[in-house]
Short mmCIF file of C-alpha atoms in Angstrom, two decimals:
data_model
loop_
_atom_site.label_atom_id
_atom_site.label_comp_id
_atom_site.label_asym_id
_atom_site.label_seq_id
_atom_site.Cartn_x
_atom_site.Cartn_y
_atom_site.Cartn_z
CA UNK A 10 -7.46 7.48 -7.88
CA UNK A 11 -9.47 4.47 -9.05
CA UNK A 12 -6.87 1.51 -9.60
CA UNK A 13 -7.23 1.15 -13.44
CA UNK A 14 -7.81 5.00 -13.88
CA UNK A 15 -4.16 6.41 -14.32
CA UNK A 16 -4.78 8.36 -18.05
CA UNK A 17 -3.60 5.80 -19.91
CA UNK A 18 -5.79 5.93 -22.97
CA UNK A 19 -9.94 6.47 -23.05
CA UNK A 20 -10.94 3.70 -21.13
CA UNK A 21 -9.03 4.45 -18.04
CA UNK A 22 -9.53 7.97 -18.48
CA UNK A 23 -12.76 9.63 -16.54
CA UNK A 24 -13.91 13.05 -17.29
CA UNK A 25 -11.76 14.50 -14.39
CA UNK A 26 -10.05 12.97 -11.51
CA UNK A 27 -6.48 12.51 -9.55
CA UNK A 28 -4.33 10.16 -10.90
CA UNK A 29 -2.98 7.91 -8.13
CA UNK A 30 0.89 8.87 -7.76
CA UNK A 31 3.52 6.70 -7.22
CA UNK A 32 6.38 8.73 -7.74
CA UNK A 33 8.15 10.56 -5.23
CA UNK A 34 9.76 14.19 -6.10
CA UNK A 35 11.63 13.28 -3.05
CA UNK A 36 11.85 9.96 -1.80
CA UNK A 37 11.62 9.35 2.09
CA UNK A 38 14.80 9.92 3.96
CA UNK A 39 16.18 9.42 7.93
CA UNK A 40 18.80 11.54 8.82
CA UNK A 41 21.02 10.22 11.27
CA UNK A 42 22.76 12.60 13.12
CA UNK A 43 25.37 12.50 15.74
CA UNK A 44 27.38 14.89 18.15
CA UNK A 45 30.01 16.18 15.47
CA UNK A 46 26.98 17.57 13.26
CA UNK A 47 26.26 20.34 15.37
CA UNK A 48 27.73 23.67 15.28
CA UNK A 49 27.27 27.17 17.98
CA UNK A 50 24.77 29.54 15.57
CA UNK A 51 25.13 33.44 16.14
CA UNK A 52 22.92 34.69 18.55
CA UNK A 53 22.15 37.30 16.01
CA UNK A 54 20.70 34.93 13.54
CA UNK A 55 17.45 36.20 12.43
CA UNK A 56 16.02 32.72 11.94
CA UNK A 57 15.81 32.63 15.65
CA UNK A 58 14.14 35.24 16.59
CA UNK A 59 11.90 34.58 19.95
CA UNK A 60 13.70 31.10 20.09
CA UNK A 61 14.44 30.53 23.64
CA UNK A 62 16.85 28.41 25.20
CA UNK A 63 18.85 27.61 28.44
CA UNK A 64 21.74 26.20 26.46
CA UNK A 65 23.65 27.32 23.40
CA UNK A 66 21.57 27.15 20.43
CA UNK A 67 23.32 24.32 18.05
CA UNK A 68 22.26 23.62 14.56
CA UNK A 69 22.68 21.07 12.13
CA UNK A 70 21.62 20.94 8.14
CA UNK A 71 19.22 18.35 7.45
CA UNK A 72 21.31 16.79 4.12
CA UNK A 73 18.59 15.19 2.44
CA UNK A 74 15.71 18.35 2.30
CA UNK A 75 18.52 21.13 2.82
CA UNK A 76 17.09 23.13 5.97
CA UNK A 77 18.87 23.48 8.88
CA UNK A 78 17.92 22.70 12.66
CA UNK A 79 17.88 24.35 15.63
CA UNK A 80 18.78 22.14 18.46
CA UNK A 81 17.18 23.77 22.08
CA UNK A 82 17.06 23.46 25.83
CA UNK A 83 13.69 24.84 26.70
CA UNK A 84 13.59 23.43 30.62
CA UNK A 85 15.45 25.84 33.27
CA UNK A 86 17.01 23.21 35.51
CA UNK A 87 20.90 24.95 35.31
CA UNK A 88 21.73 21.82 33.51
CA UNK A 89 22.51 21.61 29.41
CA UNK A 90 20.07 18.83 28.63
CA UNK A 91 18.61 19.65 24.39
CA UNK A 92 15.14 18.65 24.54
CA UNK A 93 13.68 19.69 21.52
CA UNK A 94 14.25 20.75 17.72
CA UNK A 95 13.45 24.18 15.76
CA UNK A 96 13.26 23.87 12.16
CA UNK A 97 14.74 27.28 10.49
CA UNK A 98 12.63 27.41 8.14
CA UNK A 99 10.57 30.35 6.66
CA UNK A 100 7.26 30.31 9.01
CA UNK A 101 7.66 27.32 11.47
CA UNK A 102 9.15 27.91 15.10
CA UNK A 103 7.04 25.70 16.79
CA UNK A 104 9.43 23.37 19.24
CA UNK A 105 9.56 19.95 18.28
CA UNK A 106 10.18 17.00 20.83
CA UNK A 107 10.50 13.38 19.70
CA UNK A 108 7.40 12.00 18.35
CA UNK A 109 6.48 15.37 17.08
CA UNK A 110 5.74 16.10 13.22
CA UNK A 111 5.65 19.48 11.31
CA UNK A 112 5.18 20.53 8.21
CA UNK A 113 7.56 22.37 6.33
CA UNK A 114 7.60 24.39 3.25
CA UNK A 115 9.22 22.94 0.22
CA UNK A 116 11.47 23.98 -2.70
CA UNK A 117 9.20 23.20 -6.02
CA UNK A 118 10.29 23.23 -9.32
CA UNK A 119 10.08 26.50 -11.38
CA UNK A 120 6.03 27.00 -12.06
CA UNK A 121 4.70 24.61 -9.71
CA UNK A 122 2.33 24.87 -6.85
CA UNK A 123 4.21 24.61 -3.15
CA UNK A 124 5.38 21.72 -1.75
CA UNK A 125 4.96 20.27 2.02
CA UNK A 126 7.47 18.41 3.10
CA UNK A 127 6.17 16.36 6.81
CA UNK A 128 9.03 15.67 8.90
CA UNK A 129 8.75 13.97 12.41
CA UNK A 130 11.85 13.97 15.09
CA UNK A 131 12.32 10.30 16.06
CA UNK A 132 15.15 10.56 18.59
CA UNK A 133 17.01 13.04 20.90
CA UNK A 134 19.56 12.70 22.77
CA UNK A 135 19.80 15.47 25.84
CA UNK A 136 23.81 15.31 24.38
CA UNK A 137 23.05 15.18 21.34
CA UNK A 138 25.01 11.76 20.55
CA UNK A 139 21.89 11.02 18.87
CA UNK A 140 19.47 12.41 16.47
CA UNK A 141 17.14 10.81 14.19
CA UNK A 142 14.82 12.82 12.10
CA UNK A 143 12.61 10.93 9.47
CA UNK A 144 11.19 13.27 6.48
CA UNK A 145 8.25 12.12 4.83
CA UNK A 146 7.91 11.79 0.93
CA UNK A 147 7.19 15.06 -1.52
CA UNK A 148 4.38 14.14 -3.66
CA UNK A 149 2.96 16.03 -6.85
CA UNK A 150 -0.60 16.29 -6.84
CA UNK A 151 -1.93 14.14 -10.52
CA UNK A 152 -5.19 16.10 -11.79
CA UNK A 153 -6.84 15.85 -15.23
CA UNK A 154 -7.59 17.83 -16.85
CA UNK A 155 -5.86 21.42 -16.61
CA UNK A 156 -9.26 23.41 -15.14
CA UNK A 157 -9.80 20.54 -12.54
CA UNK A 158 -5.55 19.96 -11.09
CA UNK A 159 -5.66 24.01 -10.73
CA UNK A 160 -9.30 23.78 -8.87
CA UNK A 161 -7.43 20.84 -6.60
CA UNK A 162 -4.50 22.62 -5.96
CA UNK A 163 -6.31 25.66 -5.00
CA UNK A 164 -8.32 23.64 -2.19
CA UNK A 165 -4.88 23.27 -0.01
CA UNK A 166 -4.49 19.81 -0.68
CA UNK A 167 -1.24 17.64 -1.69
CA UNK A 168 -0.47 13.76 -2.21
CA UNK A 169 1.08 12.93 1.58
CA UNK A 170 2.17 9.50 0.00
CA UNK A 171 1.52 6.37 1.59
CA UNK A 172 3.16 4.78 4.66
CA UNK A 173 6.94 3.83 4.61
CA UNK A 174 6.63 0.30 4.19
CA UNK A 175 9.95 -0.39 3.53
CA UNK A 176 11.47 1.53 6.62
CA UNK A 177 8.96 0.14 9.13
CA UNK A 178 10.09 -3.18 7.91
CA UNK A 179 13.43 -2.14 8.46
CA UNK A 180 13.09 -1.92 11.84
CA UNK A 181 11.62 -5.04 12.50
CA UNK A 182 15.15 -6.30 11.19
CA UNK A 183 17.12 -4.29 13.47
CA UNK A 184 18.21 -1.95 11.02
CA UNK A 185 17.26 2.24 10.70
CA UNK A 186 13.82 2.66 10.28
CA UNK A 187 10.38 4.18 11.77
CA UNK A 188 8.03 2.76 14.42
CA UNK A 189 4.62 1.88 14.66
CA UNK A 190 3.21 4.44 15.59
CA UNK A 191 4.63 6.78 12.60
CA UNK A 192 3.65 4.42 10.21
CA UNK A 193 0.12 4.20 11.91
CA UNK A 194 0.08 8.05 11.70
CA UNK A 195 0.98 8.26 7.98
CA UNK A 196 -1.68 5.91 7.42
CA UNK A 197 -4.19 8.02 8.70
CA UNK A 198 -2.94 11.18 6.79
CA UNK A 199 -2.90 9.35 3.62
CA UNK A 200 -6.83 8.11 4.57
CA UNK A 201 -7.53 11.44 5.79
CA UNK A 202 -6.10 12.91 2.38
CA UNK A 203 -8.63 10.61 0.02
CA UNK A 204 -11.56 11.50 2.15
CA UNK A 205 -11.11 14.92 1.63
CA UNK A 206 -10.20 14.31 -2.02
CA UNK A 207 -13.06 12.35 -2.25
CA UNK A 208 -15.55 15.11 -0.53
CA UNK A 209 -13.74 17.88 -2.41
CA UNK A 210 -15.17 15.98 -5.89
CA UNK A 211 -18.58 15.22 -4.34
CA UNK A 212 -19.27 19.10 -4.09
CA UNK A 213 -18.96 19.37 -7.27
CA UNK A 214 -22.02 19.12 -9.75
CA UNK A 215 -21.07 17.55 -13.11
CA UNK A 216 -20.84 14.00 -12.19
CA UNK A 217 -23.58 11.24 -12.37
CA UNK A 218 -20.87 8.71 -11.29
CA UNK A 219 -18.08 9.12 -8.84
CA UNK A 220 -15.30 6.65 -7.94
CA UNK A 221 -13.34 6.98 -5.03
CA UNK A 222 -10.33 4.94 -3.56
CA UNK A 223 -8.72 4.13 -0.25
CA UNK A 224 -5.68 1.91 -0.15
CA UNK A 225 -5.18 2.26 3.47
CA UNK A 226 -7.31 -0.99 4.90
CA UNK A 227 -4.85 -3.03 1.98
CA UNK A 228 -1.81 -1.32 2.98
CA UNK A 229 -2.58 -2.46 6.62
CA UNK A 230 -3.43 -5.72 5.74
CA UNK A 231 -0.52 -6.21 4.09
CA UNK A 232 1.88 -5.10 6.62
CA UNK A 233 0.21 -6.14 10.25
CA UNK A 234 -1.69 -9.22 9.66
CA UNK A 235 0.37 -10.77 12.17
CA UNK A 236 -1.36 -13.79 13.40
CA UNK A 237 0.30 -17.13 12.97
CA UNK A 238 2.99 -18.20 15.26
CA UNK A 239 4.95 -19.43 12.09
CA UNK A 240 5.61 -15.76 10.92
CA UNK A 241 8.55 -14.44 11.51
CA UNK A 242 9.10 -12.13 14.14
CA UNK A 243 5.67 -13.31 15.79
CA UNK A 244 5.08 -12.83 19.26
CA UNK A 245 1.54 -12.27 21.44
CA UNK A 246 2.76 -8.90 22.03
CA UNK A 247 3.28 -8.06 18.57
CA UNK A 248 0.36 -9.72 17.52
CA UNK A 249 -1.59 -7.60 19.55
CA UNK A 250 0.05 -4.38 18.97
CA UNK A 251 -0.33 -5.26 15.11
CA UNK A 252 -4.13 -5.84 15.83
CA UNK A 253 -4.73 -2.20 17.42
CA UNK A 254 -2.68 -0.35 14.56
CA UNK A 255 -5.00 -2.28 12.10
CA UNK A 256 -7.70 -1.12 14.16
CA UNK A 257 -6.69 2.10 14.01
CA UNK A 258 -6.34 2.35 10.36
CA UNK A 259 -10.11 0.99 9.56
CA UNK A 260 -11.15 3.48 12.16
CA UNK A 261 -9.78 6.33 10.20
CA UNK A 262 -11.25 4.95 7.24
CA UNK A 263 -14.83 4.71 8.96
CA UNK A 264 -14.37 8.41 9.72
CA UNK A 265 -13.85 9.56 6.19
CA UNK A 266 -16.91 7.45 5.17
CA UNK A 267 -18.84 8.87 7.56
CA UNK A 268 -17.55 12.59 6.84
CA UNK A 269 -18.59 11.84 3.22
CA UNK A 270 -22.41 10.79 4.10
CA UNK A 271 -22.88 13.99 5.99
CA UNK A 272 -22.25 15.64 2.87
CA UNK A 273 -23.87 13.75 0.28
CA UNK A 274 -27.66 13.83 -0.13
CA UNK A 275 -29.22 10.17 0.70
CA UNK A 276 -32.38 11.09 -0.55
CA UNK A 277 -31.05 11.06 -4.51
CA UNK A 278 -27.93 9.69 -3.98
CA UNK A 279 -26.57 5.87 -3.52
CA UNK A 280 -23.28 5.00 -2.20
CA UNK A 281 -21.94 1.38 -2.77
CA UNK A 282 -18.63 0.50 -0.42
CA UNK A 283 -16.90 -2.40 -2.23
CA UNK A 284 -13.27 -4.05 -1.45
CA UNK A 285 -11.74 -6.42 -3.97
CA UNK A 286 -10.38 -9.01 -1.09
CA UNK A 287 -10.10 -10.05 2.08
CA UNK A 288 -6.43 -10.72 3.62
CA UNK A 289 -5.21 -13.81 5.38
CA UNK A 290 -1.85 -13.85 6.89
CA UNK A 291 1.28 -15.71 5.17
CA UNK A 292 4.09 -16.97 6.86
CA UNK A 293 5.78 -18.58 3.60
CA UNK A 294 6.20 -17.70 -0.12
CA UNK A 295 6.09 -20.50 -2.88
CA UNK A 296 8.06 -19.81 -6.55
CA UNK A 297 6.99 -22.73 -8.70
CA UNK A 298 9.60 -22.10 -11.18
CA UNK A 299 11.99 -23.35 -8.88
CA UNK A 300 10.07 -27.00 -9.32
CA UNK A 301 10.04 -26.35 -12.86
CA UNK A 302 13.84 -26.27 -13.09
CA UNK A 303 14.21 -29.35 -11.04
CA UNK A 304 12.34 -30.83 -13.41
CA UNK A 305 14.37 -29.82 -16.98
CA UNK A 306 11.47 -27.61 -17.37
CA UNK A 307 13.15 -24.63 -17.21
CA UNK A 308 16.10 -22.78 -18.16
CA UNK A 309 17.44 -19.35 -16.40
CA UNK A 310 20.47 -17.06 -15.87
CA UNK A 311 20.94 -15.81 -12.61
CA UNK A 312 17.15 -16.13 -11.75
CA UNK A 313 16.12 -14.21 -14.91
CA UNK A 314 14.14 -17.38 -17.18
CA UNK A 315 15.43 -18.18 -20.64
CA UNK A 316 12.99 -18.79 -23.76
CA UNK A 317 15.49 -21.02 -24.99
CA UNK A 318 15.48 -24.60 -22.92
CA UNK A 319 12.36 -23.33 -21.47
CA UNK A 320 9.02 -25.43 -21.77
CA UNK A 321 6.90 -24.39 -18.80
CA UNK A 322 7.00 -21.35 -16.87
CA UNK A 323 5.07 -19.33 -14.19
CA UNK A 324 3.89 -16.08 -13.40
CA UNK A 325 3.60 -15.36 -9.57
CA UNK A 326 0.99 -13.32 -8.38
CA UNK A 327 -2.00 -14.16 -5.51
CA UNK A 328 -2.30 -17.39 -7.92
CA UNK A 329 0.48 -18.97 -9.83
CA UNK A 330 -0.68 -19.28 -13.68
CA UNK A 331 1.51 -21.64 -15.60
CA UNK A 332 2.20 -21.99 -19.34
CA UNK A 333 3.37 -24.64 -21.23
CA UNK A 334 4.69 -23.87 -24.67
CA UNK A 335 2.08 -24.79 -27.43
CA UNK A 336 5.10 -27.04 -29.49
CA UNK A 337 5.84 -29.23 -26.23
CA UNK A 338 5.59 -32.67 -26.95
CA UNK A 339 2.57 -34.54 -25.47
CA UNK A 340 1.42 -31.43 -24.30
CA UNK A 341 -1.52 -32.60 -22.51
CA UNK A 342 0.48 -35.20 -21.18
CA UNK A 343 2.38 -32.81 -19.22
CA UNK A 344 0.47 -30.54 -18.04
CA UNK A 345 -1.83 -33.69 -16.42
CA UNK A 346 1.42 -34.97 -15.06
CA UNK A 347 2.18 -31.20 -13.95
CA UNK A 348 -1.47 -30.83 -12.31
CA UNK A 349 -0.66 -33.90 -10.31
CA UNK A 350 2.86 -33.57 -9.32
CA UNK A 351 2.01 -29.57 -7.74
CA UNK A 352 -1.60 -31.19 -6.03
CA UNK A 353 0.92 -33.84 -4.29
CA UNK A 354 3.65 -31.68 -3.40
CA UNK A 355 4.56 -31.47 0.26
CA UNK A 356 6.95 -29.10 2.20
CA UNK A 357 7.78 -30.03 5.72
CA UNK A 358 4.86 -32.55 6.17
CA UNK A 359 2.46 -29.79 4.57
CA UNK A 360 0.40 -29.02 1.20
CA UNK A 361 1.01 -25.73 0.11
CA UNK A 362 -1.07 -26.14 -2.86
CA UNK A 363 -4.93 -25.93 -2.23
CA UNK A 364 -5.88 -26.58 -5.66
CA UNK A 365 -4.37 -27.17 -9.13
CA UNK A 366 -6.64 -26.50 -12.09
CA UNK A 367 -6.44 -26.56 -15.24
CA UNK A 368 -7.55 -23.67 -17.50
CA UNK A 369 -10.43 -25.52 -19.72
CA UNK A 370 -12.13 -26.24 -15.97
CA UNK A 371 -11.53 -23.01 -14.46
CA UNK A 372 -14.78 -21.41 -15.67
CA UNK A 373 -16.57 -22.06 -12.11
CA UNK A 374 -14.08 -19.53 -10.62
CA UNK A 375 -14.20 -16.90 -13.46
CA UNK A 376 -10.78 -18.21 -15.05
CA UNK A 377 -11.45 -19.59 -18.36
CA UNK A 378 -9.67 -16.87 -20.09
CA UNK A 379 -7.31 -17.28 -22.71
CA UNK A 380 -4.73 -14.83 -21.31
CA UNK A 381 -5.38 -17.27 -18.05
CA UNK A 382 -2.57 -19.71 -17.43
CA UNK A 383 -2.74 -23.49 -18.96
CA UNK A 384 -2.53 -24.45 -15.29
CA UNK A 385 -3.61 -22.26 -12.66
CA UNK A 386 -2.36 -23.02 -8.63
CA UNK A 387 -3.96 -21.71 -5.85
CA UNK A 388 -1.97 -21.75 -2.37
CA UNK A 389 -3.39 -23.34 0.99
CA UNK A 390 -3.67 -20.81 3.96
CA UNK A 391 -0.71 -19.22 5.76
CA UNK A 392 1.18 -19.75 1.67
CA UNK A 393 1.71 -17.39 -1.25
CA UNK A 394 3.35 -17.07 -4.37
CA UNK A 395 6.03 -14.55 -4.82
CA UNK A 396 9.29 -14.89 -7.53
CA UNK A 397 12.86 -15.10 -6.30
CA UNK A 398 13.19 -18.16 -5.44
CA UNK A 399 15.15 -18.98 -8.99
CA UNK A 400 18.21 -16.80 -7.96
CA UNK A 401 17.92 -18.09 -4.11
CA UNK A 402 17.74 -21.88 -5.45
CA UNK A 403 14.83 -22.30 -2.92
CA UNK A 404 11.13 -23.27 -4.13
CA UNK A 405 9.94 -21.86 -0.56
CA UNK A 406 11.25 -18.75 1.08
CA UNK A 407 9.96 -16.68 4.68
CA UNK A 408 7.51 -14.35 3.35
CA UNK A 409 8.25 -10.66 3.50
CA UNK A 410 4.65 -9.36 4.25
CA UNK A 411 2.46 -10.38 6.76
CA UNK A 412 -0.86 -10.62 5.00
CA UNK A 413 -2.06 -12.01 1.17
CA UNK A 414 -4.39 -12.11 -0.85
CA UNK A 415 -5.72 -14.46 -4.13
CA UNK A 416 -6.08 -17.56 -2.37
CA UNK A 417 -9.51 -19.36 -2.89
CA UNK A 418 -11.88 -17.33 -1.31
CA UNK A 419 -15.38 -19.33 0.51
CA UNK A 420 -17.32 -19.30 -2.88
CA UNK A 421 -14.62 -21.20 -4.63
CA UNK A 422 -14.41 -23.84 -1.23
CA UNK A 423 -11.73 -21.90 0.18
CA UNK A 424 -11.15 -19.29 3.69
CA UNK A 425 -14.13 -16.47 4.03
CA UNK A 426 -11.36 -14.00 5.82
CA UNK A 427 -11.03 -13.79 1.75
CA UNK A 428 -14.24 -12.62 1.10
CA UNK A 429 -15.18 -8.74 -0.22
CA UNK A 430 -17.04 -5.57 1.57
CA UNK A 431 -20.27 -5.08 -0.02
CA UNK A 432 -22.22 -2.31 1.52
CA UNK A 433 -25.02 -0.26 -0.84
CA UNK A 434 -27.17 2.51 0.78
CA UNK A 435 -29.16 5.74 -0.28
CA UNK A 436 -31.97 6.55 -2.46
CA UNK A 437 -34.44 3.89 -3.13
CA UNK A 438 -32.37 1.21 -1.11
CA UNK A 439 -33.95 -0.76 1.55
CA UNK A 440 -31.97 -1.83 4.95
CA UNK A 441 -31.24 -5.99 5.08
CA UNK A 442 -28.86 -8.99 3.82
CA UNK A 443 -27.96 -8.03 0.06
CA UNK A 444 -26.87 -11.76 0.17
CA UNK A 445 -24.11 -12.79 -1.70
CA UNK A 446 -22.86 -10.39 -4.37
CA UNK A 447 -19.91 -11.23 -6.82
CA UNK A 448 -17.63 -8.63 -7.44
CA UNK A 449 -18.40 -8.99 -11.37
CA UNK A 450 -22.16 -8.11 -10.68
CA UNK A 451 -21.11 -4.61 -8.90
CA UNK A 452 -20.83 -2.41 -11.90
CA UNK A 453 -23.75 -4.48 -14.20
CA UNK A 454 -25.77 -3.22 -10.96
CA UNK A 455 -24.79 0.07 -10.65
CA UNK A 456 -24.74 1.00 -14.76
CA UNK A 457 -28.31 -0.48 -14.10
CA UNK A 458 -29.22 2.06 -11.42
CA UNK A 459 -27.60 4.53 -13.76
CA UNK A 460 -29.80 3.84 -16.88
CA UNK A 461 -26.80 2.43 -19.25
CA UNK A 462 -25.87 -0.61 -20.88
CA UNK A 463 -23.95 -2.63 -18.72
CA UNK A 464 -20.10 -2.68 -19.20
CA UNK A 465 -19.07 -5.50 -22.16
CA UNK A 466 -16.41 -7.96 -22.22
CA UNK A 467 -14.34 -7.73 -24.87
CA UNK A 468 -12.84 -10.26 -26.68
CA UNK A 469 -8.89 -10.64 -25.81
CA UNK A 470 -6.51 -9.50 -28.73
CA UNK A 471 -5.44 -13.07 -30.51
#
């Protein structure tokens, strides 16, 4: 699940692998139910069988994966109080109480391997007012070729998909969503999953090089970097709750890492742990096009930019490249006057701009590129660069995520927190400071200790 490696073509294609999936055969879901969902079930009905309960057995159907629920009051006090949920499906009748998750069994398409579908009970009310029952994502499994997806699916395991960003977010706004602690515990399946993905490939013997990913430590960064009083929704309690789910989520990565060197042989083998970033937290998001339109720059309809009326433009990402069309008069006027006006450019008393360069003096930071923009922005701590500000009519909006990346990191004068994992042990590999390694020099290293040419740089298409 290398990022880069999805199939596409022969150079992002490896001899075998997983594909990393971001798909859902079934999205996430919450069901929601209240007290007019539940109906009296027979007390024939097989599907109970050594069910017991001190109140009559309800059930409910569970709309969105289409299995019903048993709804049971497993405490002999004389008093109907429901306390915990029975999923009627084929081979689970394990009692669930809130905070609780199960796997279930899922409907697959004709010719496909079995499905799990993870489901976790959220809320119950003793009356039943209130029910909340979040299912997790269905996932395909993405193997290449043929002889290596069947070996994969044989071994038990399936895609769990990653944590619900989107829901956990939702809660913070006060609308239907997950907690916490279920997003900290799909992190953790999802970490636990690539470990034993990664293991699983590791046994095998037909590999000289062997790439393994886990998006976990980003995901986490991205969501709880809560740290600057200017975020929104920041308080010290938060802050440190955020701080011990992050925790959490490198531990579980540690524990995969450390599962993997107990069975990997040292003595022939080298393992190099690399990131591609740090994360620093961001309490606003910056759209430069909106400061291009102010300026006649620009042209859009309803946020979407126009080629017509348009001379300069940017693309958003962790740095803002922008382009100024090659026919613009006194082009190098401009984009000087450009260079200045964004390095000047204050919002509430602040700089959000670090540093504006242009593309012929970008070569110190690895930017020189022709694909690079003609003038390349990098944000100041606690900023970003995001799009949407075009349809909002705002140049600088609260930011939706917690933590960034692609501000300067401490080789290029800007923050350390930016600064890369690198971690090399095994065969022939002495303990000590590596010093500072550049995330360009990993693989010319390692095709080095593999007896290859190192990988080329080829020339960008005209």
């Amino acid at each position: 699940t290398w990022p880069g490696a999805d199939g596409k073509g022969a150079r992002r294609t490896a001899d075998w692998g997983l594909i990393y999936v971001n798909t859902a055969e079934q999205e996430p879901a919450l069901a929601d139910l209240g007290r007019d969902a539940w109906s009296p079930v027979a007390a024939a009905d097989p599907r109970l069988e050594g069910v017991r309960s001190f109140a009559p057995v309800l059930v409910a159907r569970i709309a969105p994966r289409g299995f019903e629920i048993a709804a049971i009051d497993h405490t002999n006090d004389r008093k109907t109080a429901y306390d915990a949920l029975v999923p009627l499906t084929e081979g689970e009748r394990d009692a669930l109480v809130p905070g609780d998750w199960a796997s279930l069994p899922c409907a697959a398409a004709s010719g496909q391997e079995s499905r799990i579908c993870q489901i976790k009970v959220l809320e119950l009310a003793p009356d039943l007012s209130s029910t909340r029952v979040y299912l997790n994502g269905v996932y395909a499994n993405a193997g290449y070729p043929e002889a290596f997806a069947r070996q994969f699916a044989d071994s038990g395991l399936q895609w769990p998909g990653p944590p619900d960003d989107s829901r956990l977010s939702a809660t913070w706004q006060g609308k239907p969503g997950i907690d916490l602690a279920t997003w900290v515990e799909q992190s953790e399946r999802f970490t636990g999953f690539f470990g034993a993905a990664l293991r699983f490939a590791a046994a095998r013997d037909d590999w000289d090089l062997l790439m393994g990913y886990f998006p976990t430590i980003d995901e986490a960064g991205h969501q709880l970097l809560l740290e600057d009083p200017r975020q929104a929704g920041f308080t010290t309690q938060r802050r440190a709750d955020f701080a011990q789910a992050r925790l959490r989520v490198w531990q579980a990565v540690d524990r995969e890492l450390a599962a993997l060197l107990r069975v990997v042989d040292l003595r022939d083998t080298r393992i190099v742990i690399v990131s591609d970033h740090g994360m620093l937290p961001v309490h606003t998001v910056i759209d430069p096009n909106v400061l291009l339109r102010e300026k006649g720059l620009l042209a859009d309809t309803d946020g979407k930019i126009q080629e017509e009326g348009t001379t300069a433009w940017a693309v958003n990402a962790g740095a803002a490249h922008i382009y100024v069309r090659p026919d613009a008069p006194d082009r190098a006027r401009l984009l000087a006057d450009l260079r200045s006006f964004f390095a000047d450019w204050t919002l509430e008393g602040a700089r959000p701009i670090a540093r504006a360069v242009l593309r012929e003096d970008a070569g110190e930071i690895g930017l020189d590129h022709p694909n690079s923009g003609d003038l390349i922005l990098f944000a100041a701590p606690g900023y970003s660069f995001q799009n949407g500000g075009l349809r909002e009519g705002k140049a600088a909006l609260p930011a939706t995520t917690y933590g960034m990346h692609g501000n300067l990191n401490s080789d290029a004068g800007g923050d350390p927190a930016l600064n890369s994992i690198y971690l090399a042990l095994g065969a022939g590999l002495r303990k000590g400071n590596a010093g500072t390694v550049h995330n360009a020099e990993v693989a010319k290293r390692v095709a080095e200790w593999l007896g290859i040419e190192a990988p080329r740089r080829e020339p960008p298409a005209p």
